[in-house]
Amino acid sequence: MPSSIANAAPAATAANLNDQQTQDLHQKIAATVGRIEVDDAKMSMRDVDVFYDDKHAICAVNLDIAAHEVIAMIGPSGCGKSTFLRCMNRMNDTIENCRVSGSLKLDGVDIYDKKQDVVQLRARVGMVFQKPNPFPKSIYDNVAYGPRIHGLAANRAELEEIVVTSLERSGLFAEVKDRLDKPGTGLSGGQQQRLCIARAIAVNPEVILMDEPCSALDPIATARIEELIDELRKNYTIAIVTHSMQQAARVSQRTAYFHLGYLVEVGETAKIFTYPEHKLTEDYITGRFG
Amino acid sequence: MSNADEQAAVVDIVTAGLKRRYAAERRFRLFGLLSVVLGFVFLFALFASIISTGYPAFQSTYVQLDIDFDPAILDISASPGSEELSAANYAGLVKHSLRELFPAVKKRRERRSLYQLVSIGAEYELRNRLLTAPSFIGRKEALWLPANDDLDTFMKGGIDRQLPQENRRLSDQQLTWIDALLEAGRIEKRFNTVFFTSGDSREPELAGIKGALLGSFYTLIVTLVLSFPIGIAAAIYLEEFASRSRWTDVIEININNLAAVPSIVFGLLGLAVFINVFDLPRSAPLVGGLVLTLMTLPTIIIASRAALKSVPPSIREAALGVGASRMQMVTHHVLPLALPGMLTGTIIGMARALGESAPLLMIGMVAFIVDVPQSITEPATALPVQIYLWSDSPERAFTEKTSAAIIVLLVFLVVMNSLAVYLRKRFEKRW
Ligand SMILES: Nc1ncnc2c1ncn2[C@@H]1O[C@H](COP(=O)(O)OP(=O)(O)OP(=O)(O)O)[C@@H](O)[C@H]1O
Ligand SMILES: [Mg+2]
């Protein structure tokens, strides 16, 4: 086996072929640099293409995510990080003009298979969004919502137990323990984001997808969430999109660099940030791009 | 030119323009204020005119007569059955007591004009009294009975004594009788219960609003029960479930067009479909409600869709993200947030339906209906139609009834809107 799976020539689309620059880019990113596969892959993506109508947003991306690792996805704005992340729990299904092809597997089972139920998938692959989006309900109900709809708790006591542990894990419990019945929307931005994390982990998912979870937060709240991510790694597999290279360096074990829909380079975080192999990665990391 | 100079120049330009900008703002505010004041003036004038013409209708004139329930006058046996009782000569009772009050009146013609002072409603009242309590037979009672509408109008200042006799509705002779009755304290204005307890009538003093009020009520209930769930379901389906396609576009355009269709067209449609094809009863609140449902649905759907659109997409993503199904997403999160807006739309639609008369004319709710409807399938009329009917009547007394009916309609509207505001507040509080 070669150390990297060579990308098949990306599907030729009208938009791609017309443009000399994009053709050059094809040449430049002939294949993803670095090791795509891992030994104990939790999720495994092969030849993923995503289109928004004619726009080719993700081009033939191959990537594995190992169990209990934090993988960071970085890259300039508009390169398709969110798009790729949202493929992994089929949130893209809700976007009408979005088309996904290729194979995306969770524990070896294709998640885009007709037999795969999206509700079940999203219970297994949770998501935290860029902007904190708590429900306009009480803090308790925010966290209890997932367990309730999935029927994870047999009685009130069990549900309360789940809510409390989730809030504890997200590091929010101490701050809100005597106002659980107050609206979640009344919390500060950082607290709201931790509430959203608590809501996601209350369902006990196997994978958590985080799309720039700290972009709306101050450095202290960010630091708390970064700590939290490191904690969560024991129990969950995490894919995080971030614009902060420091953050990627701090929280992740592996880093994937995306560029204009291509996965340019992937590898150990330490190595990517010290000895990037690809020219584009190096430009981005050293601040010459993006 | 240095940068500092440029900045100073900018300040000068801004300052020069400031005056003009503030003047524009002041002008705009003045116009706004003026239009609000103008609106209030018109509203006040409208209310003042309606209330001043309408409030006398809430009172009516009664005449006290000594009624002798003599079986001989009633033309019945000593112990009559109920059939005999209902066919008895009650007009005779009234005439008899009037003759006793004015023994000097002998000529047939004069007597007839004397009898005219009392409404024929007096006979109905006497009959009801005897039918419920036959023990009255043989007794003599002083009773307050409704006066004729001309006497009523006179009491409310609607007839001018100074006019020559041919130009007024009461003759000189009648006026002297009235003066005598007034002297004896036998004429009184009282709260007009008839107006709220009976249906329409050819006699203004007997005409009431209850039939129209109930007709409107039943019609609106049918409209609400049908249009609220259907409208909201349609809006949710179109907004949350249907994928955008040529079909949904066509539907959307059609709904928007339907909202602009003149209401009378819906009346014609109702006549053709509900009455002629489905054979539903004519003039019934059921059909009225169906027609108004057709008319109201587009409004409700458009308002509900706008309410759904205004729910932030992040809430939907959050719900889907923890694994809610689409239905759960809608019922648990989107609908509660959109409901206040949907209620507002529904109320606007219902208020329009309440004031609508044209489509109801088409399905026969304009008929002259005396009975108060008991169900949604019985013939009825509606408040706006009643207003239209009364405003068309020549009797002076109907003018005040028209305004009184408008007052009732407005009160109905205010009650309905307050209820909606209250409901909306309650739903909003849950969050
Ligand atoms: N709903 C959509 N319809 C059409 N094009 C879209 C849509 N969403 C994203 N795109 C396009 O797809 C490309 C990738 O978008 P994506 O949101 O994945 O970028 P990103 O890497 O997350 O950027 P950022 O860092 O700014 O969040 C962009 O060029 C964007 O314009
Ligand atoms: Mg993004």
Coordinates of N, CA, C and O in Angstrom, one line a residue, chain B residues 46-118:
Chain B
L46 N -66.1 59.1 13.4 CA -66.9 57.9 13.1 C -67.6 57.4 14.3 O -68.8 57.1 14.3
F47 N -66.8 57.2 15.4 CA -67.4 56.6 16.6 C -68.4 57.5 17.1 O -69.5 57.0 17.5
A48 N -68.1 58.8 17.2 CA -69.1 59.7 17.7 C -70.4 59.6 17.0 O -71.5 59.6 17.6
S49 N -70.3 59.6 15.7 CA -71.6 59.6 14.9 C -72.3 58.3 15.1 O -73.5 58.3 15.3
I50 N -71.6 57.2 15.1 CA -72.3 55.9 15.2 C -72.9 55.8 16.6 O -74.1 55.4 16.7
I51 N -72.1 56.2 17.6 CA -72.7 56.0 18.9 C -73.8 56.9 19.2 O -74.8 56.5 19.8
S52 N -73.7 58.2 18.7 CA -74.8 59.1 19.0 C -76.1 58.7 18.3 O -77.2 58.8 18.8
T53 N -76.0 58.1 17.0 CA -77.2 57.7 16.4 C -77.6 56.3 16.9 O -78.8 56.0 16.9
G54 N -76.7 55.6 17.4 CA -77.0 54.2 17.8 C -77.5 54.0 19.2 O -78.3 53.1 19.4
Y55 N -77.1 54.9 20.1 CA -77.4 54.5 21.5 C -78.9 54.6 21.8 O -79.3 53.8 22.7
P56 N -79.7 55.4 21.2 CA -81.1 55.4 21.5 C -81.7 54.0 21.3 O -82.7 53.6 21.9
A57 N -81.2 53.2 20.3 CA -81.7 51.9 20.0 C -81.6 51.0 21.2 O -82.3 50.0 21.3
F58 N -80.8 51.3 22.2 CA -80.6 50.4 23.3 C -81.7 50.7 24.3 O -81.8 50.1 25.4
Q59 N -82.6 51.7 24.0 CA -83.7 52.0 24.9 C -84.9 51.9 24.0 O -84.9 52.1 22.8
S60 N -86.1 51.6 24.6 CA -87.3 51.6 23.8 C -88.5 52.1 24.7 O -88.4 52.0 25.9
T61 N -89.5 52.5 24.1 CA -90.6 53.1 24.8 C -91.7 52.1 25.1 O -92.0 51.2 24.3
Y62 N -92.2 52.1 26.4 CA -93.2 51.2 26.8 C -94.4 52.0 27.3 O -94.3 53.1 27.8
V63 N -95.6 51.4 27.1 CA -96.9 52.1 27.5 C -97.5 51.2 28.6 O -97.5 49.9 28.5
Q64 N -97.9 51.8 29.7 CA -98.6 51.0 30.8 C -100.1 50.9 30.5 O -100.8 51.9 30.3
L65 N -100.6 49.7 30.4 CA -102.0 49.5 30.1 C -102.6 48.5 31.2 O -101.9 47.6 31.7
D66 N -103.8 48.8 31.6 CA -104.5 47.9 32.5 C -105.2 46.8 31.8 O -106.2 47.1 31.1
I67 N -104.6 45.7 31.8 CA -105.1 44.6 30.9 C -106.1 43.7 31.8 O -105.7 43.2 32.8
D68 N -107.2 43.5 31.2 CA -108.2 42.7 31.9 C -108.3 41.4 31.2 O -108.8 41.3 30.1
F69 N -107.7 40.3 31.8 CA -107.7 39.0 31.1 C -109.1 38.3 31.3 O -109.2 37.3 31.9
D70 N -110.0 39.0 30.6 CA -111.4 38.5 30.7 C -111.6 37.4 29.6 O -111.4 37.7 28.5
P71 N -112.1 36.2 30.0 CA -112.3 35.2 28.9 C -113.3 35.7 27.9 O -113.1 35.3 26.7
A72 N -114.2 36.6 28.2 CA -115.2 37.1 27.2 C -114.5 37.9 26.2 O -114.7 37.7 25.0
I73 N -113.5 38.8 26.6 CA -112.8 39.6 25.6 C -111.8 38.7 24.8 O -111.7 38.9 23.6
L74 N -111.2 37.8 25.5 CA -110.3 36.9 24.9 C -111.0 35.9 23.9 O -110.3 35.3 23.1
D75 N -112.3 35.8 24.1 CA -113.1 34.9 23.2 C -112.7 33.4 23.4 O -112.4 32.7 22.5
I76 N -112.6 33.0 24.7 CA -112.2 31.7 25.0 C -113.2 31.1 26.1 O -113.9 31.9 26.8
S77 N -113.2 29.8 26.3 CA -113.9 29.2 27.4 C -113.3 29.5 28.7 O -112.1 30.0 28.8
A78 N -113.9 29.1 29.8 CA -113.4 29.4 31.2 C -112.1 28.6 31.5 O -111.2 29.1 32.1
S79 N -112.0 27.4 31.0 CA -110.8 26.6 31.2 C -110.2 26.1 29.8 O -110.4 25.0 29.4
P80 N -109.5 27.0 29.1 CA -109.1 26.7 27.7 C -107.9 25.8 27.7 O -107.1 25.8 28.6
G81 N -107.8 25.0 26.6 CA -106.6 24.3 26.3 C -105.6 25.2 25.7 O -105.8 26.3 25.4
S82 N -104.3 24.7 25.5 CA -103.2 25.6 25.1 C -103.5 26.0 23.6 O -103.1 27.1 23.2
E83 N -104.1 25.2 22.8 CA -104.4 25.5 21.4 C -105.4 26.7 21.4 O -105.2 27.7 20.7
E84 N -106.4 26.6 22.2 CA -107.4 27.6 22.3 C -106.7 28.9 22.8 O -107.0 30.0 22.2
L85 N -105.8 28.8 23.7 CA -105.2 30.0 24.3 C -104.3 30.7 23.2 O -104.3 31.9 23.2
S86 N -103.6 29.9 22.4 CA -102.7 30.6 21.5 C -103.5 31.3 20.3 O -103.0 32.2 19.7
A87 N -104.8 30.8 20.1 CA -105.6 31.4 19.1 C -106.5 32.5 19.6 O -107.3 33.1 18.9
A88 N -106.4 32.9 20.9 CA -107.3 33.8 21.6 C -107.1 35.2 21.0 O -106.1 35.5 20.3
N89 N -108.0 36.1 21.3 CA -108.0 37.5 20.7 C -107.3 38.4 21.7 O -107.9 39.1 22.5
Y90 N -105.9 38.4 21.5 CA -105.1 39.3 22.4 C -105.2 40.7 22.0 O -105.1 41.6 22.8
A91 N -105.4 40.9 20.7 CA -105.5 42.3 20.2 C -106.7 43.0 20.9 O -106.7 44.1 21.3
G92 N -107.7 42.1 21.1 CA -108.9 42.6 21.8 C -108.6 43.2 23.2 O -109.1 44.2 23.6
L93 N -107.7 42.5 23.9 CA -107.3 42.9 25.3 C -106.7 44.3 25.2 O -107.1 45.2 26.0
V94 N -105.8 44.5 24.3 CA -105.1 45.8 24.2 C -106.1 46.9 23.8 O -106.2 47.9 24.5
K95 N -107.0 46.6 22.8 CA -107.9 47.6 22.4 C -108.9 47.9 23.5 O -109.2 49.1 23.7
H96 N -109.3 46.9 24.2 CA -110.2 47.1 25.3 C -109.7 48.1 26.3 O -110.3 49.0 26.8
S97 N -108.4 47.8 26.7 CA -107.9 48.7 27.8 C -107.6 50.1 27.2 O -107.8 51.0 28.0
L98 N -107.3 50.2 26.0 CA -107.1 51.6 25.4 C -108.5 52.3 25.4 O -108.5 53.5 25.7
R99 N -109.5 51.6 25.0 CA -110.8 52.2 25.0 C -111.2 52.7 26.4 O -111.8 53.7 26.6
E100 N -110.9 51.9 27.4 CA -111.2 52.3 28.8 C -110.5 53.5 29.2 O -111.0 54.3 29.9
L101 N -109.2 53.6 28.7 CA -108.4 54.8 29.0 C -109.0 56.0 28.4 O -108.9 57.1 29.0
F102 N -109.4 55.9 27.2 CA -110.0 57.1 26.4 C -111.4 56.8 26.0 O -111.7 56.5 24.8
P103 N -112.3 56.9 27.0 CA -113.7 56.5 26.7 C -114.4 57.5 25.7 O -115.3 57.1 25.0
A104 N -113.8 58.7 25.5 CA -114.4 59.7 24.6 C -114.2 59.3 23.2 O -114.9 59.8 22.3
V105 N -113.2 58.5 22.9 CA -113.0 58.1 21.5 C -114.0 57.1 21.0 O -114.1 56.0 21.5
K106 N -114.8 57.5 20.0 CA -115.9 56.7 19.6 C -115.8 56.2 18.2 O -116.1 55.1 17.8
K107 N -115.3 57.1 17.3 CA -115.4 56.8 15.9 C -114.4 55.7 15.5 O -113.3 55.6 16.1
R108 N -114.8 54.9 14.6 CA -114.0 53.7 14.2 C -112.6 54.2 13.7 O -111.6 53.6 14.1
R109 N -112.5 55.3 12.9 CA -111.2 55.7 12.4 C -110.3 56.2 13.5 O -109.1 55.9 13.6
E110 N -111.0 57.0 14.4 CA -110.2 57.5 15.5 C -109.7 56.4 16.4 O -108.5 56.4 16.9
R111 N -110.6 55.4 16.7 CA -110.1 54.3 17.5 C -108.9 53.6 16.8 O -108.0 53.2 17.5
R112 N -109.0 53.4 15.5 CA -107.9 52.7 14.9 C -106.6 53.4 15.1 O -105.6 52.9 15.3
S113 N -106.7 54.8 15.0 CA -105.4 55.5 15.1 C -105.0 55.5 16.6 O -103.8 55.6 16.9
L114 N -105.9 55.3 17.5 CA -105.6 55.1 18.9 C -104.8 53.8 19.1 O -103.8 53.7 19.8
Y115 N -105.4 52.7 18.5 CA -104.8 51.4 18.7 C -103.4 51.4 18.1 O -102.5 50.6 18.6
Q116 N -103.1 52.2 17.1 CA -101.8 52.2 16.5 C -100.7 52.6 17.4 O -99.5 52.4 17.2
L117 N -101.0 53.3 18.6 CA -99.9 53.7 19.5 C -99.2 52.5 20.1 O -98.0 52.6 20.5
V118 N -99.9 51.4 20.2 CA -99.2 50.2 20.8 C -98.8 49.2 19.7 O -99.5 49.0 18.7

